[in-house]
C-alpha positions as a Python dict, from the first residue, in 0.01 Angstrom:
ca = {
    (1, 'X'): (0, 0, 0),
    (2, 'X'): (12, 366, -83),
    (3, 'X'): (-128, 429, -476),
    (4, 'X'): (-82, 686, -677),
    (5, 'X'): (-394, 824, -844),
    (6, 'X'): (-434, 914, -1199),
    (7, 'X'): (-632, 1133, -1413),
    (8, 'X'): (-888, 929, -1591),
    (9, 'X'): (-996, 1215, -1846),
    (10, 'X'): (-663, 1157, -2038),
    (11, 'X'): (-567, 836, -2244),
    (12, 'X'): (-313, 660, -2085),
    (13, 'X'): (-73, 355, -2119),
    (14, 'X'): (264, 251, -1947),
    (15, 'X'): (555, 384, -1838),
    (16, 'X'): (795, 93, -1866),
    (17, 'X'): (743, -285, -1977),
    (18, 'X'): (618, -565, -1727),
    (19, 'X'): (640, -897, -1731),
    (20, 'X'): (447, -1214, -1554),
    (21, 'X'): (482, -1588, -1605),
    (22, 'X'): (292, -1861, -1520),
    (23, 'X'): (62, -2193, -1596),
    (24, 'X'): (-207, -2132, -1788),
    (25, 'X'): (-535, -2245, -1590),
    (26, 'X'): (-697, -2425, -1886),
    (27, 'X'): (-419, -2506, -2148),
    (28, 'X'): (-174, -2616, -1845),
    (29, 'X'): (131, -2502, -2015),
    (30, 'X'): (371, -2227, -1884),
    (31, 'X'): (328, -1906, -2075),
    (32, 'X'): (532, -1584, -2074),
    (33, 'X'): (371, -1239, -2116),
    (34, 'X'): (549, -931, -2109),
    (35, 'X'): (338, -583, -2128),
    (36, 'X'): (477, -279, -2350),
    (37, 'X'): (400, 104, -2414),
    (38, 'X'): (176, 216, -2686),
    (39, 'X'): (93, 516, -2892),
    (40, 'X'): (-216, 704, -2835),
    (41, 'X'): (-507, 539, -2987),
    (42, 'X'): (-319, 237, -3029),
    (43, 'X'): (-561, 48, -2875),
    (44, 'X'): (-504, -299, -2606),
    (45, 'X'): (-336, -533, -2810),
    (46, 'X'): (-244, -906, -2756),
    (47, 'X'): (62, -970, -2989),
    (48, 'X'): (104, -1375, -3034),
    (49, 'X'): (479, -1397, -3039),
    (50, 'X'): (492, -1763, -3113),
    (51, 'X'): (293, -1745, -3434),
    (52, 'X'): (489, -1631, -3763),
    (53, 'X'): (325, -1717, -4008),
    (54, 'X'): (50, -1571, -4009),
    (55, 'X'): (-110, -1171, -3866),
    (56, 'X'): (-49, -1273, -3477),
    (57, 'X'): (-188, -922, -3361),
    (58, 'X'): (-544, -946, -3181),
    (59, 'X'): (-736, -604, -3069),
    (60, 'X'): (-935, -605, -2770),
    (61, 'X'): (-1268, -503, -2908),
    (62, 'X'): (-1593, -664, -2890),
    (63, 'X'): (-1601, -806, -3197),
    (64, 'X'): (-1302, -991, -3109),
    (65, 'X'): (-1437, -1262, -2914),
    (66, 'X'): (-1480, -1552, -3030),
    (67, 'X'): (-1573, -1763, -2715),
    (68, 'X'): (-1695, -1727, -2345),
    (69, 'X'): (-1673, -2097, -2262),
    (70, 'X'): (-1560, -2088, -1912),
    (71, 'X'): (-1328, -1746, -2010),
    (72, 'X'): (-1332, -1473, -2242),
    (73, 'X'): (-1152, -1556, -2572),
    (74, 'X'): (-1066, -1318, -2824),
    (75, 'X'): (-942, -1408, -3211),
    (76, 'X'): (-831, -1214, -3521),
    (77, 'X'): (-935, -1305, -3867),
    (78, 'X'): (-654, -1544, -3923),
    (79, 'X'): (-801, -1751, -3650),
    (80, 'X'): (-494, -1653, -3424),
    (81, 'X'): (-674, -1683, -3030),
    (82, 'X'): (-551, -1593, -2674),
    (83, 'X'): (-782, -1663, -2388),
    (84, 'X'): (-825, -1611, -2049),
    (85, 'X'): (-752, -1208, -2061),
    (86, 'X'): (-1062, -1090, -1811),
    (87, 'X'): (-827, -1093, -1510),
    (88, 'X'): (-557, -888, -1696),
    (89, 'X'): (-781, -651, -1857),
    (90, 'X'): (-958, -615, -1530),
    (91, 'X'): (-652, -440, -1397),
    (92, 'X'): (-590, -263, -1647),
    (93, 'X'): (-916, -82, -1620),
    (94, 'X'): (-837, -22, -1284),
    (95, 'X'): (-542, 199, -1355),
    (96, 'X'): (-736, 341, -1673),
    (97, 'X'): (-450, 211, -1923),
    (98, 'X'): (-620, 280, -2289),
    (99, 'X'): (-314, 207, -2470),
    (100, 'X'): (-85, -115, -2410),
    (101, 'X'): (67, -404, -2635),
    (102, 'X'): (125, -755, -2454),
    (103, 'X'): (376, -990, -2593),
    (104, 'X'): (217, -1346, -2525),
    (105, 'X'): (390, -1655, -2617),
    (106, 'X'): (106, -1904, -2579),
    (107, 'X'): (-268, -1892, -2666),
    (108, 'X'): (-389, -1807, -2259),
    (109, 'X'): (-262, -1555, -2055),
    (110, 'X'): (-113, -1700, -1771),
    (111, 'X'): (-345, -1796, -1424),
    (112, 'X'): (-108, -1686, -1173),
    (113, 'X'): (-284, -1687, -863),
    (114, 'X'): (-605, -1721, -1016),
    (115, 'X'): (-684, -1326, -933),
    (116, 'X'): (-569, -980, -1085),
    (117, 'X'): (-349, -897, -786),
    (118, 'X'): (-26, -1000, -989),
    (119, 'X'): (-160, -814, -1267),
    (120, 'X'): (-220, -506, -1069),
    (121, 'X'): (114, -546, -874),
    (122, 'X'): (343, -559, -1219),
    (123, 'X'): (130, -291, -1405),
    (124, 'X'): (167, -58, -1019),
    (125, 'X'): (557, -156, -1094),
    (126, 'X'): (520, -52, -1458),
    (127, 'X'): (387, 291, -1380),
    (128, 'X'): (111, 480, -1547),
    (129, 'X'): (204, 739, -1819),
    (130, 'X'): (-58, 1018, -1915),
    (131, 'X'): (-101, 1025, -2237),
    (132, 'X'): (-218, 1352, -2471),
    (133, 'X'): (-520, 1297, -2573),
    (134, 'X'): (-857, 1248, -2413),
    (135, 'X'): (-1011, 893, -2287),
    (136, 'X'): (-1322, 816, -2540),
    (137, 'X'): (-1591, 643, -2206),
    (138, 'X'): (-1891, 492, -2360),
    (139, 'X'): (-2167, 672, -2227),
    (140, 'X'): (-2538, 420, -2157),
    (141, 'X'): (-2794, 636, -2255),
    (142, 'X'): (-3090, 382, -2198),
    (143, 'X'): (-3123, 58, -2015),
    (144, 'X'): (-3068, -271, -2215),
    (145, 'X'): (-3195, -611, -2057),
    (146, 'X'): (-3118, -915, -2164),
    (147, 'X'): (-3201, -1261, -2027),
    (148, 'X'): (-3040, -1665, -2071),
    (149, 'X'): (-3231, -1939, -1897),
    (150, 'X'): (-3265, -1809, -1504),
    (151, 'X'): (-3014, -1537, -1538),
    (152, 'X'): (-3019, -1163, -1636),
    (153, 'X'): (-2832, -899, -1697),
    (154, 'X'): (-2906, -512, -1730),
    (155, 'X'): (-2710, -224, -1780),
    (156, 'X'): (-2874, 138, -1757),
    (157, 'X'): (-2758, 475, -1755),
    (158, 'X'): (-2547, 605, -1435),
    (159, 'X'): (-2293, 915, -1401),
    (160, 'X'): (-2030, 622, -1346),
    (161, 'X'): (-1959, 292, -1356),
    (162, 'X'): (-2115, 73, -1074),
    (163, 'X'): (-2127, -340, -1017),
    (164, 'X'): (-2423, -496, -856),
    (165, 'X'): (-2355, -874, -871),
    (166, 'X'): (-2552, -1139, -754),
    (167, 'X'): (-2471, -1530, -759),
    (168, 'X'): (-2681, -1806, -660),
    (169, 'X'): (-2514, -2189, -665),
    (170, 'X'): (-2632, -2503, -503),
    (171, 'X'): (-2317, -2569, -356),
    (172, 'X'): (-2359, -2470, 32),
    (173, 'X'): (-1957, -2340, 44),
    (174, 'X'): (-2139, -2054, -221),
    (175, 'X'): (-2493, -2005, -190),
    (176, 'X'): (-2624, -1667, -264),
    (177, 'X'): (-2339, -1397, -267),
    (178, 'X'): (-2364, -1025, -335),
    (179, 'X'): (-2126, -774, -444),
    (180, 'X'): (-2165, -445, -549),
    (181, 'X'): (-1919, -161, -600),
    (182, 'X'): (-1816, 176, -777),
    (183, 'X'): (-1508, 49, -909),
    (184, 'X'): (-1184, 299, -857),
    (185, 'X'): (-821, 210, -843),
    (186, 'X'): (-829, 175, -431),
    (187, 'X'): (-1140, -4, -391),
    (188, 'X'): (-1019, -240, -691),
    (189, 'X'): (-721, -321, -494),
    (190, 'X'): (-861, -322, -137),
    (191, 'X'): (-1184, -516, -264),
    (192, 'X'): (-1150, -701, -604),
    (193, 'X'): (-855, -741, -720),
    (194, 'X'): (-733, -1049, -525),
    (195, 'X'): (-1075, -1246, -550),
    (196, 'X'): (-974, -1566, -689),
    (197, 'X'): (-1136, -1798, -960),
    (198, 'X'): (-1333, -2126, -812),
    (199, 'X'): (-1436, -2451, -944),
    (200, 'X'): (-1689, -2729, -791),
    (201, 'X'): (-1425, -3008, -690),
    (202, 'X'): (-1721, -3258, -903),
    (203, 'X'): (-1676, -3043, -1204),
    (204, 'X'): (-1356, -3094, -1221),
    (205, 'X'): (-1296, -3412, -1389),
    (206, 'X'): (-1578, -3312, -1643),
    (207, 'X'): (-1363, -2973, -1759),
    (208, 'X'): (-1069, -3152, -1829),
    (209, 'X'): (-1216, -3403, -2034),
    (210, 'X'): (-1364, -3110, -2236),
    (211, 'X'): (-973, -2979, -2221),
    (212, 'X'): (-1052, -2713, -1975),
    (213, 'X'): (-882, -2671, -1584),
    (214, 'X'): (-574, -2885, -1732),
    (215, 'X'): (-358, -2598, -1579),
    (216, 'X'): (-580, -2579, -1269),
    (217, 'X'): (-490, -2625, -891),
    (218, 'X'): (-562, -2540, -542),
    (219, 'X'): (-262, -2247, -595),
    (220, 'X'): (-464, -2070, -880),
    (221, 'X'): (-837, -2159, -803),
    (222, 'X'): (-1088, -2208, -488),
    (223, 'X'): (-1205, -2540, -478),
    (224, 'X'): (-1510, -2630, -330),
    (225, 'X'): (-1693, -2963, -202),
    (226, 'X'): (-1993, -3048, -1),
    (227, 'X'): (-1984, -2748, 171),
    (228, 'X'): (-1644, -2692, 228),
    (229, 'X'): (-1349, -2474, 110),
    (230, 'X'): (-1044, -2775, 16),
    (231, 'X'): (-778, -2458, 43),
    (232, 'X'): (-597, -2505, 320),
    (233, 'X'): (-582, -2135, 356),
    (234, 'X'): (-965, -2065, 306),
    (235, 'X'): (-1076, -1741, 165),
    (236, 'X'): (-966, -1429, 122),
    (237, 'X'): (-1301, -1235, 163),
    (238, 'X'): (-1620, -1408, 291),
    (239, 'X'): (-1805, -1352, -42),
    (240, 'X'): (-1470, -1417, -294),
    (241, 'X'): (-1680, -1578, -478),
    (242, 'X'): (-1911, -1276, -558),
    (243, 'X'): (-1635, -1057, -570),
    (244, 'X'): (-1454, -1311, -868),
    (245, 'X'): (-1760, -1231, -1051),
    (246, 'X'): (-1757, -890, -984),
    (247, 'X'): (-1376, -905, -1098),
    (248, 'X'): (-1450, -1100, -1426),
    (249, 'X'): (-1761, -853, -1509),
    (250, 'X'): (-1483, -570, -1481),
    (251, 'X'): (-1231, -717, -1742),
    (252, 'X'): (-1528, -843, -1983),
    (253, 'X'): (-1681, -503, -1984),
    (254, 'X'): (-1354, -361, -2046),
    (255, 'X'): (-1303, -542, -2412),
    (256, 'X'): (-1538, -236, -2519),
    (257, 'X'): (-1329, 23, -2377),
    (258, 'X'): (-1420, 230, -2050),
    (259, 'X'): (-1807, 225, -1959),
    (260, 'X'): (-2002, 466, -1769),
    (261, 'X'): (-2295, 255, -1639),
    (262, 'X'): (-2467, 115, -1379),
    (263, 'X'): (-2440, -289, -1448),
    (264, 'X'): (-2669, -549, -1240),
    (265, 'X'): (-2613, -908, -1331),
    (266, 'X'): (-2790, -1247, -1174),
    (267, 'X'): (-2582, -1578, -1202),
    (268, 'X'): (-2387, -1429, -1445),
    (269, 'X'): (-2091, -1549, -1657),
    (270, 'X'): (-1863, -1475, -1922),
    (271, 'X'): (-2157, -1588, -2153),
    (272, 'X'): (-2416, -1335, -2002),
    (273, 'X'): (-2155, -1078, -1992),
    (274, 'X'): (-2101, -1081, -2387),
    (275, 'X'): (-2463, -1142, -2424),
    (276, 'X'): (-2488, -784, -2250),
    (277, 'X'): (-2251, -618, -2448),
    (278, 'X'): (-2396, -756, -2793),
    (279, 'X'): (-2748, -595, -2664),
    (280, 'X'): (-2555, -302, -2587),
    (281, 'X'): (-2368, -206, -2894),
    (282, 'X'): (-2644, -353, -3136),
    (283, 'X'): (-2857, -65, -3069),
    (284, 'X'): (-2696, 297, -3174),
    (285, 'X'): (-2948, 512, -2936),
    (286, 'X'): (-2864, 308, -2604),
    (287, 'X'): (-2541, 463, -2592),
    (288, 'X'): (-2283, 696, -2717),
    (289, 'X'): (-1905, 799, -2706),
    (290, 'X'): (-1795, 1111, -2476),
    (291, 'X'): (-1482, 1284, -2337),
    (292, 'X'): (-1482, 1337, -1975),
}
């Protein structure tokens, strides 16, 4: 795949609409999303097309979310949710899209494959319009630390943004993974962006009781048990299960707009990852706004 690369100094968004369906990997139902041009400074907005009756508009800022039970969910003040959006927005950092509106007519974006690829693919499709005025990157100025049981997270300053992600499960078919990575629009493509989400065949049954995974399957997740991948296809990298976390820390980060850090994380989640940006933005003097 040849890409085209973009300016990241200018705000962008895209060309022409996309559109993606799919089951949702949680909620189980089929959902329809279609992605839209917006004005400059307009922001990443999810735009609840099913809900009328009350404001169905949700930014993508940090103090949108709401929960990071096994995804990232963001809500508005109304109460009006959509979850699941770290694979989408992780794509959309990729290409550097500031400004977008995405018509959703369910409360999850759509699983898919269980990776950004599709995302990527439709948004490639979509094209990437420059926009005129200048990206606003959220410069780390010190490092912030932050620790939840055995895992950690740190973020510190860096003249970009760079991954280092660690995982450590009991399962044998994981182990202890590594990932780490300067994220640009190739490397997110050649590297990232078709690691898949994966589930513990024994934790399974436990999710969907809680009302989670009703939507999931061996098409949209790896599935692992006592030691061995159930996919009949295996993986798609040797460590896609690093990479996945590498992939969700990309879209999570993202709700705060573009960073430029250097971001090491130890059995991390979409819990630690919030955790981290709370830290971050609750202190003024750890970081600032800057035009590239």
């Amino acid at each position: 795949m040849k890409l085209i690369m973009y300016s990241f100094s200018m705000q962008s968004t895209i060309s022409e609409s996309a559109e993606i369906s799919g089951v949702e990997l949680h909620g189980g139902k089929f959902t329809n999303l279609k992605m839209l041009p917006a004005e400059v400074n307009g922001g990443i907005n999810f735009i609840r097309k099913d809900i009328a009756d009350r404001n169905n508009i949700i930014k993508v800022i940090p103090s949108s979310v709401s929960s990071v039970l096994n995804c990232t969910t963001l809500s508005n003040t109304a109460g009006v949710t959509v979850s699941t959006v770290e694979h989408l927005l992780a794509a959309l950092a990729a290409f550097g899209i500031d400004n977008i509106n995405i018509e959703i007519d369910s409360n999850e974006v759509p699983a898919v494959d269980g990776s950004a690829e599709p995302f990527f693919k439709i948004i490639e499709r979509a094209k990437i319009k420059q926009q005129s005025s200048p990206r606003r990157y959220v410069k780390v100025l010190k490092p912030v630390e932050i620790s939840i049981d055995d895992s950690y997270a740190k973020i510190e300053p860096s003249d970009q943004l760079e991954l280092d992600v660690t995982i450590d499960y009991d399962e044998k078919a994981i182990g202890i993974q590594n990932f780490k990575i300067a994220p640009n629009l190739k490397n997110f493509h050649d590297c990232i962006a078709s690691a898949r989400t994966f589930a513990k065949f024994d934790d399974v049954a436990s999710l969907r009781a809680c009302g989670l995974s009703r939507g999931g399957s061996l098409s949209n997740a790896i599935v692992v048990d006592k030691g061995k991948v159930l996919n009949s296809e295996g993986l798609r990298f040797e460590n896609e299960f690093a990479r996945h976390k590498t992939l969700d820390l990309m879209g999570d980060l993202y709700v705060g707009g573009p960073v430029i850090g250097h971001v090491t994380t130890f059995k991390g989640g979409h819990k630690l990852n919030h955790a981290l940006q709370v830290a971050l933005y609750g202190t003024s003097d750890t970081w600032k706004f800057i035009n590239l």
